[in-house]
PDB file of C-alpha atoms in Angstrom:
ATOM      1  CA  GLU A   1     -18.799   0.820  43.101  1.00 71.00           C
ATOM      2  CA  THR A   2     -22.031   0.307  41.174  1.00 75.00           C
ATOM      3  CA  GLY A   3     -20.789   1.484  37.863  1.00 93.00           C
ATOM      4  CA  VAL A   4     -22.930   4.828  37.976  1.00 96.00           C
ATOM      5  CA  THR A   5     -21.424   7.696  39.035  1.00 96.00           C
ATOM      6  CA  GLN A   6     -22.952  10.946  39.459  1.00 97.00           C
ATOM      7  CA  THR A   7     -21.750  15.046  40.080  1.00 97.00           C
ATOM      8  CA  PRO A   8     -21.806  16.712  41.950  1.00 97.00           C
ATOM      9  CA  ARG A   9     -22.571  14.657  45.301  1.00 96.00           C
ATOM     10  CA  HIS A  10     -23.555  18.094  46.975  1.00 96.00           C
ATOM     11  CA  LEU A  11     -25.222  21.309  45.630  1.00 96.00           C
ATOM     12  CA  VAL A  12     -26.421  24.391  47.382  1.00 95.00           C
ATOM     13  CA  MET A  13     -28.577  26.811  45.220  1.00 92.00           C
ATOM     14  CA  GLY A  14     -30.710  29.263  45.311  1.00 89.00           C
ATOM     15  CA  MET A  15     -34.157  29.808  43.581  1.00 88.00           C
ATOM     16  CA  THR A  16     -33.039  31.699  40.895  1.00 87.00           C
ATOM     17  CA  ASN A  17     -29.984  29.586  40.134  1.00 88.00           C
ATOM     18  CA  LYS A  18     -29.552  27.394  37.209  1.00 94.00           C
ATOM     19  CA  LYS A  19     -27.660  23.970  37.522  1.00 95.00           C
ATOM     20  CA  SER A  20     -27.310  20.779  36.168  1.00 97.00           C
ATOM     21  CA  LEU A  21     -26.619  17.203  37.556  1.00 98.00           C
ATOM     22  CA  LYS A  22     -24.678  14.435  35.613  1.00 98.00           C
ATOM     23  CA  CYS A  23     -25.075  10.898  35.626  1.00 98.00           C
ATOM     24  CA  GLU A  24     -22.579   8.334  33.572  1.00 97.00           C
ATOM     25  CA  GLN A  25     -23.080   4.515  33.595  1.00 96.00           C
ATOM     26  CA  HIS A  26     -20.248   2.159  32.663  1.00 94.00           C
ATOM     27  CA  LEU A  27     -22.274  -0.593  32.425  1.00 95.00           C
ATOM     28  CA  GLY A  28     -23.317  -0.950  28.483  1.00 94.00           C
ATOM     29  CA  HIS A  29     -26.992  -0.362  29.735  1.00 94.00           C
ATOM     30  CA  ASN A  30     -29.911   1.130  27.768  1.00 92.00           C
ATOM     31  CA  ALA A  31     -32.332   2.269  30.212  1.00 93.00           C
ATOM     32  CA  MET A  32     -31.602   5.737  32.688  1.00 94.00           C
ATOM     33  CA  TYR A  33     -33.887   6.802  35.358  1.00 94.00           C
ATOM     34  CA  TRP A  34     -33.592   9.764  37.698  1.00 96.00           C
ATOM     35  CA  TYR A  35     -35.599   9.383  41.258  1.00 96.00           C
ATOM     36  CA  LYS A  36     -36.138  11.660  43.549  1.00 96.00           C
ATOM     37  CA  GLN A  37     -35.467  10.786  47.385  1.00 95.00           C
ATOM     38  CA  SER A  38     -36.902  12.595  50.197  1.00 93.00           C
ATOM     39  CA  ALA A  39     -36.511  11.719  53.765  1.00 89.00           C
ATOM     40  CA  LYS A  40     -39.042   9.103  55.157  1.00 86.00           C
ATOM     41  CA  LYS A  41     -40.560   8.949  51.814  1.00 91.00           C
ATOM     42  CA  PRO A  42     -40.417   6.327  49.092  1.00 93.00           C
ATOM     43  CA  LEU A  43     -38.455   6.875  45.663  1.00 93.00           C
ATOM     44  CA  GLU A  44     -40.195   9.099  43.392  1.00 93.00           C
ATOM     45  CA  LEU A  45     -39.492   8.262  39.957  1.00 92.00           C
ATOM     46  CA  MET A  46     -39.261  11.142  37.997  1.00 94.00           C
ATOM     47  CA  PHE A  47     -38.006  10.282  34.375  1.00 93.00           C
ATOM     48  CA  VAL A  48     -36.869   7.052  32.583  1.00 91.00           C
ATOM     49  CA  TYR A  49     -35.047   7.346  29.259  1.00 91.00           C
ATOM     50  CA  ASN A  50     -34.625   3.917  26.942  1.00 87.00           C
ATOM     51  CA  PHE A  51     -32.459   3.876  24.018  1.00 83.00           C
ATOM     52  CA  LYS A  52     -31.896   7.685  24.807  1.00 79.00           C
ATOM     53  CA  GLU A  53     -35.779   8.202  24.233  1.00 82.00           C
ATOM     54  CA  GLN A  54     -37.738   9.568  27.189  1.00 81.00           C
ATOM     55  CA  THR A  55     -40.454   6.869  28.045  1.00 79.00           C
ATOM     56  CA  GLU A  56     -41.700   8.386  31.212  1.00 78.00           C
ATOM     57  CA  ASN A  57     -42.306  11.459  32.701  1.00 76.00           C
ATOM     58  CA  ASN A  58     -44.435  11.052  35.851  1.00 77.00           C
ATOM     59  CA  SER A  59     -45.907  14.600  36.269  1.00 85.00           C
ATOM     60  CA  VAL A  60     -42.659  16.333  36.969  1.00 92.00           C
ATOM     61  CA  PRO A  61     -42.550  20.372  37.418  1.00 93.00           C
ATOM     62  CA  SER A  62     -41.015  22.156  34.145  1.00 93.00           C
ATOM     63  CA  ARG A  63     -38.466  23.269  36.440  1.00 94.00           C
ATOM     64  CA  PHE A  64     -36.789  19.700  36.216  1.00 96.00           C
ATOM     65  CA  SER A  65     -35.522  19.580  32.611  1.00 95.00           C
ATOM     66  CA  PRO A  66     -34.091  15.989  31.622  1.00 95.00           C
ATOM     67  CA  GLU A  67     -31.491  15.347  29.016  1.00 95.00           C
ATOM     68  CA  CYS A  68     -30.035  11.877  27.341  1.00 94.00           C
ATOM     69  CA  PRO A  69     -27.385  12.686  24.706  1.00 93.00           C
ATOM     70  CA  ASN A  70     -26.252   9.103  24.755  1.00 91.00           C
ATOM     71  CA  SER A  71     -27.176   5.765  26.293  1.00 89.00           C
ATOM     72  CA  SER A  72     -24.171   6.275  28.807  1.00 94.00           C
ATOM     73  CA  HIS A  73     -25.005   9.999  29.896  1.00 96.00           C
ATOM     74  CA  LEU A  74     -28.264  11.504  31.596  1.00 96.00           C
ATOM     75  CA  PHE A  75     -28.187  15.288  32.832  1.00 97.00           C
ATOM     76  CA  LEU A  76     -31.115  16.844  35.064  1.00 97.00           C
ATOM     77  CA  HIS A  77     -31.113  20.507  34.163  1.00 97.00           C
ATOM     78  CA  LEU A  78     -32.630  22.737  37.316  1.00 96.00           C
ATOM     79  CA  HIS A  79     -33.873  25.967  37.104  1.00 94.00           C
ATOM     80  CA  THR A  80     -36.009  28.144  39.657  1.00 93.00           C
ATOM     81  CA  LEU A  81     -36.011  25.615  42.139  1.00 93.00           C
ATOM     82  CA  GLN A  82     -38.066  25.949  44.981  1.00 94.00           C
ATOM     83  CA  PRO A  83     -37.205  25.025  48.769  1.00 94.00           C
ATOM     84  CA  GLU A  84     -39.327  21.619  48.800  1.00 94.00           C
ATOM     85  CA  ASP A  85     -37.332  20.473  46.005  1.00 96.00           C
ATOM     86  CA  SER A  86     -34.444  19.800  48.342  1.00 96.00           C
ATOM     87  CA  ALA A  87     -33.708  16.194  48.338  1.00 96.00           C
ATOM     88  CA  LEU A  88     -31.284  13.380  47.347  1.00 96.00           C
ATOM     89  CA  TYR A  89     -31.209  12.932  43.434  1.00 97.00           C
ATOM     90  CA  LEU A  90     -30.796   9.265  42.448  1.00 97.00           C
ATOM     91  CA  CYS A  91     -29.756   8.232  38.933  1.00 97.00           C
ATOM     92  CA  ALA A  92     -29.945   4.441  38.113  1.00 95.00           C
ATOM     93  CA  SER A  93     -29.688   2.309  34.959  1.00 95.00           C
ATOM     94  CA  SER A  94     -30.970  -1.000  33.917  1.00 93.00           C
ATOM     95  CA  GLN A  95     -30.123  -3.389  30.931  1.00 92.00           C
ATOM     96  CA  ASP A  96     -33.350  -1.992  28.837  1.00 82.00           C
ATOM     97  CA  ARG A  97     -36.983  -0.885  30.213  1.00 76.00           C
ATOM     98  CA  GLY A  98     -38.633  -4.095  29.010  1.00 70.00           C
ATOM     99  CA  ASP A  99     -38.186  -6.696  31.553  1.00 76.00           C
ATOM    100  CA  PRO A 100     -39.545  -5.856  34.899  1.00 74.00           C
ATOM    101  CA  ALA A 101     -37.457  -8.281  36.790  1.00 80.00           C
ATOM    102  CA  GLU A 102     -34.138  -6.334  35.922  1.00 86.00           C
ATOM    103  CA  GLU A 103     -32.535  -4.873  38.897  1.00 90.00           C
ATOM    104  CA  GLN A 104     -31.207  -1.372  38.894  1.00 93.00           C
ATOM    105  CA  PHE A 105     -28.056   0.089  39.433  1.00 95.00           C
ATOM    106  CA  PHE A 106     -27.854   3.128  41.223  1.00 95.00           C
ATOM    107  CA  GLY A 107     -25.815   5.968  41.449  1.00 95.00           C
ATOM    108  CA  PRO A 108     -24.676   7.588  45.074  1.00 94.00           C
ATOM    109  CA  GLY A 109     -26.904  10.372  44.324  1.00 95.00           C
ATOM    110  CA  THR A 110     -26.648  14.474  44.541  1.00 97.00           C
ATOM    111  CA  ARG A 111     -27.547  15.885  47.583  1.00 96.00           C
ATOM    112  CA  LEU A 112     -29.479  18.776  46.466  1.00 96.00           C
ATOM    113  CA  THR A 113     -30.419  22.133  48.849  1.00 96.00           C
ATOM    114  CA  VAL A 114     -32.411  24.749  47.697  1.00 95.00           C
ATOM    115  CA  LEU A 115     -32.267  27.878  49.688  1.00 92.00           C
TER     116      LEU A 115
ATOM    117  CA  GLY B   1     -54.091   3.631  45.617  1.00 74.00           C
ATOM    118  CA  GLN B   2     -50.882   1.621  45.420  1.00 84.00           C
ATOM    119  CA  ASN B   3     -49.454   1.332  48.903  1.00 91.00           C
ATOM    120  CA  ILE B   4     -46.174  -0.241  50.111  1.00 96.00           C
ATOM    121  CA  ASP B   5     -45.884  -0.907  54.173  1.00 96.00           C
ATOM    122  CA  GLN B   6     -42.624  -1.245  56.007  1.00 97.00           C
ATOM    123  CA  PRO B   7     -41.339  -0.385  59.378  1.00 97.00           C
ATOM    124  CA  THR B   8     -39.835   2.801  59.515  1.00 96.00           C
ATOM    125  CA  GLU B   9     -36.988   1.735  61.865  1.00 97.00           C
ATOM    126  CA  MET B  10     -35.835  -1.273  63.526  1.00 98.00           C
ATOM    127  CA  THR B  11     -33.232  -2.251  66.404  1.00 98.00           C
ATOM    128  CA  ALA B  12     -31.347  -5.453  66.432  1.00 98.00           C
ATOM    129  CA  THR B  13     -28.149  -6.829  68.290  1.00 97.00           C
ATOM    130  CA  GLU B  14     -25.203  -7.996  66.672  1.00 97.00           C
ATOM    131  CA  GLY B  15     -25.054 -11.790  65.988  1.00 97.00           C
ATOM    132  CA  ALA B  16     -28.517 -11.851  66.132  1.00 98.00           C
ATOM    133  CA  ILE B  17     -31.709 -12.502  63.738  1.00 98.00           C
ATOM    134  CA  VAL B  18     -34.071  -9.572  62.266  1.00 98.00           C
ATOM    135  CA  GLN B  19     -37.280 -10.364  59.904  1.00 98.00           C
ATOM    136  CA  ILE B  20     -38.138  -6.700  58.172  1.00 98.00           C
ATOM    137  CA  ASN B  21     -41.610  -7.125  56.770  1.00 98.00           C
ATOM    138  CA  CYS B  22     -43.370  -5.193  53.581  1.00 98.00           C
ATOM    139  CA  THR B  23     -47.107  -5.479  52.750  1.00 98.00           C
ATOM    140  CA  TYR B  24     -48.430  -4.352  49.567  1.00 97.00           C
ATOM    141  CA  GLN B  25     -51.374  -3.028  48.140  1.00 96.00           C
ATOM    142  CA  THR B  26     -51.101  -2.723  44.053  1.00 93.00           C
ATOM    143  CA  SER B  27     -52.812  -3.374  40.866  1.00 91.00           C
ATOM    144  CA  GLY B  28     -51.491  -6.614  40.048  1.00 92.00           C
ATOM    145  CA  PHE B  29     -48.013  -7.933  40.542  1.00 94.00           C
ATOM    146  CA  ASN B  30     -44.934  -8.901  38.477  1.00 93.00           C
ATOM    147  CA  GLY B  31     -42.286  -9.482  41.314  1.00 95.00           C
ATOM    148  CA  LEU B  32     -40.714  -7.807  44.277  1.00 97.00           C
ATOM    149  CA  PHE B  33     -37.038  -6.493  45.107  1.00 97.00           C
ATOM    150  CA  TRP B  34     -35.295  -5.766  48.326  1.00 98.00           C
ATOM    151  CA  TYR B  35     -32.794  -3.163  48.208  1.00 97.00           C
ATOM    152  CA  GLN B  36     -30.090  -2.089  50.955  1.00 97.00           C
ATOM    153  CA  GLN B  37     -28.655   1.411  51.044  1.00 95.00           C
ATOM    154  CA  HIS B  38     -26.136   2.609  53.546  1.00 95.00           C
ATOM    155  CA  ALA B  39     -26.338   6.020  54.484  1.00 91.00           C
ATOM    156  CA  GLY B  40     -25.286   8.657  51.764  1.00 86.00           C
ATOM    157  CA  GLU B  41     -24.418   5.679  49.240  1.00 89.00           C
ATOM    158  CA  ALA B  42     -26.322   4.078  46.304  1.00 91.00           C
ATOM    159  CA  PRO B  43     -28.972   1.441  46.883  1.00 94.00           C
ATOM    160  CA  THR B  44     -27.921  -1.663  46.013  1.00 95.00           C
ATOM    161  CA  PHE B  45     -29.932  -4.888  45.065  1.00 95.00           C
ATOM    162  CA  LEU B  46     -29.932  -7.465  47.159  1.00 96.00           C
ATOM    163  CA  SER B  47     -33.227  -9.818  46.027  1.00 96.00           C
ATOM    164  CA  TYR B  48     -35.962 -10.547  43.569  1.00 95.00           C
ATOM    165  CA  ASN B  49     -38.899 -12.827  44.010  1.00 96.00           C
ATOM    166  CA  VAL B  50     -41.607 -13.406  41.968  1.00 95.00           C
ATOM    167  CA  LEU B  51     -42.944 -16.946  42.910  1.00 96.00           C
ATOM    168  CA  ASP B  52     -44.103 -17.825  46.672  1.00 97.00           C
ATOM    169  CA  GLY B  53     -41.640 -19.116  48.929  1.00 97.00           C
ATOM    170  CA  LEU B  54     -38.068 -18.371  50.396  1.00 97.00           C
ATOM    171  CA  GLU B  55     -35.127 -17.238  48.442  1.00 94.00           C
ATOM    172  CA  GLU B  56     -31.948 -17.718  50.789  1.00 95.00           C
ATOM    173  CA  LYS B  57     -28.768 -15.989  49.664  1.00 92.00           C
ATOM    174  CA  GLY B  58     -26.024 -16.025  52.077  1.00 95.00           C
ATOM    175  CA  ARG B  59     -27.124 -14.299  55.402  1.00 97.00           C
ATOM    176  CA  PHE B  60     -30.212 -12.604  53.738  1.00 97.00           C
ATOM    177  CA  SER B  61     -33.170 -14.571  52.916  1.00 97.00           C
ATOM    178  CA  SER B  62     -36.562 -12.995  50.850  1.00 98.00           C
ATOM    179  CA  PHE B  63     -39.928 -14.742  51.177  1.00 98.00           C
ATOM    180  CA  LEU B  64     -42.983 -13.990  49.182  1.00 98.00           C
ATOM    181  CA  SER B  65     -46.740 -14.662  49.824  1.00 98.00           C
ATOM    182  CA  ARG B  66     -48.426 -13.150  46.940  1.00 97.00           C
ATOM    183  CA  SER B  67     -51.945 -14.269  48.295  1.00 96.00           C
ATOM    184  CA  LYS B  68     -51.110 -12.223  51.390  1.00 96.00           C
ATOM    185  CA  GLY B  69     -49.676  -9.618  49.451  1.00 97.00           C
ATOM    186  CA  TYR B  70     -46.496 -10.040  51.797  1.00 97.00           C
ATOM    187  CA  SER B  71     -42.827 -10.411  51.903  1.00 98.00           C
ATOM    188  CA  TYR B  72     -40.048 -10.338  54.295  1.00 98.00           C
ATOM    189  CA  LEU B  73     -36.401  -9.939  54.545  1.00 98.00           C
ATOM    190  CA  LEU B  74     -34.235 -12.120  56.868  1.00 98.00           C
ATOM    191  CA  LEU B  75     -31.096 -11.212  57.845  1.00 98.00           C
ATOM    192  CA  LYS B  76     -29.039 -13.810  60.182  1.00 97.00           C
ATOM    193  CA  GLU B  77     -25.792 -13.448  62.175  1.00 98.00           C
ATOM    194  CA  LEU B  78     -26.048  -9.409  61.673  1.00 98.00           C
ATOM    195  CA  GLN B  79     -23.112  -7.651  61.653  1.00 98.00           C
ATOM    196  CA  MET B  80     -22.397  -3.728  62.164  1.00 97.00           C
ATOM    197  CA  LYS B  81     -22.088  -3.268  58.646  1.00 97.00           C
ATOM    198  CA  ASP B  82     -25.624  -4.305  57.997  1.00 98.00           C
ATOM    199  CA  SER B  83     -26.847  -0.939  59.659  1.00 98.00           C
ATOM    200  CA  ALA B  84     -28.533   0.246  56.620  1.00 98.00           C
ATOM    201  CA  SER B  85     -32.068   1.230  55.356  1.00 97.00           C
ATOM    202  CA  TYR B  86     -33.818  -1.612  53.647  1.00 98.00           C
ATOM    203  CA  LEU B  87     -36.211  -0.726  50.698  1.00 97.00           C
ATOM    204  CA  CYS B  88     -39.145  -2.846  49.231  1.00 97.00           C
ATOM    205  CA  ALA B  89     -40.282  -2.120  45.774  1.00 96.00           C
ATOM    206  CA  VAL B  90     -43.204  -4.173  43.721  1.00 96.00           C
ATOM    207  CA  ILE B  91     -43.723  -4.205  40.267  1.00 93.00           C
ATOM    208  CA  ASP B  92     -47.088  -3.830  39.522  1.00 90.00           C
ATOM    209  CA  SER B  93     -49.624  -4.913  36.514  1.00 89.00           C
ATOM    210  CA  ASN B  94     -48.352  -1.779  34.548  1.00 85.00           C
ATOM    211  CA  TYR B  95     -44.563  -2.402  35.082  1.00 83.00           C
ATOM    212  CA  GLN B  96     -44.254   0.566  37.310  1.00 85.00           C
ATOM    213  CA  LEU B  97     -41.867  -0.054  40.197  1.00 89.00           C
ATOM    214  CA  ILE B  98     -43.701   0.994  43.526  1.00 92.00           C
ATOM    215  CA  TRP B  99     -41.395   1.763  46.290  1.00 95.00           C
ATOM    216  CA  GLY B 100     -41.749   1.495  50.244  1.00 96.00           C
ATOM    217  CA  ALA B 101     -40.141   4.219  52.477  1.00 95.00           C
ATOM    218  CA  GLY B 102     -37.656   1.936  53.339  1.00 96.00           C
ATOM    219  CA  THR B 103     -36.697   0.506  56.980  1.00 97.00           C
ATOM    220  CA  LYS B 104     -34.003   1.746  58.970  1.00 97.00           C
ATOM    221  CA  LEU B 105     -32.054  -1.178  60.614  1.00 98.00           C
ATOM    222  CA  ILE B 106     -29.832  -0.067  63.566  1.00 98.00           C
ATOM    223  CA  ILE B 107     -27.403  -2.580  64.807  1.00 98.00           C
ATOM    224  CA  LYS B 108     -26.214  -2.554  68.516  1.00 96.00           C
ATOM    225  CA  PRO B 109     -23.012  -4.204  69.616  1.00 94.00           C
TER     226      PRO B 109
END
């Protein structure tokens, strides 16, 4: 238990569906991250929020839309996804974005399958 | 481009010692992390190195040589629960975290 929870743990969706992934952290952290993890590939950073403000968007397609209503919650809204978007989506948090030496605390991920 | 290289998979025997290597070519260096990820679970922090040398933490040790762009994670007295993927990540000069693809470690009895 890392203090970061993600729901759902598994999601299967069609290309025309709209769904949302939820992440919640109970650590009092100010920075939250979305990552994509594909088999045998490095973690890909998608979005970063620091104090509820989006600070990074690493050229992620617009079919992925993040939302951070407060420092404890992070959402990833999905629409018209492609089969190649199937992957494990990990949420992480850290105290804040300023110190690169801070460890990140990860949630267990949502295993997404796009049919 | 920026690159982190780790072996894809390694196999070791319970009770033995294994060394997982990580080499990196990045634009600058501000530290290196090792994370452990069991199948279907969250990555968890193992170590952080920013200075050259060996950092020991129980059965796990992490070594860094900045001049060689090289790190390794040393696991002693291997246990079956050590079967997991081990992720190496480097902080570059822009304070971006560059991840390796991970090394899957299989422990056999």
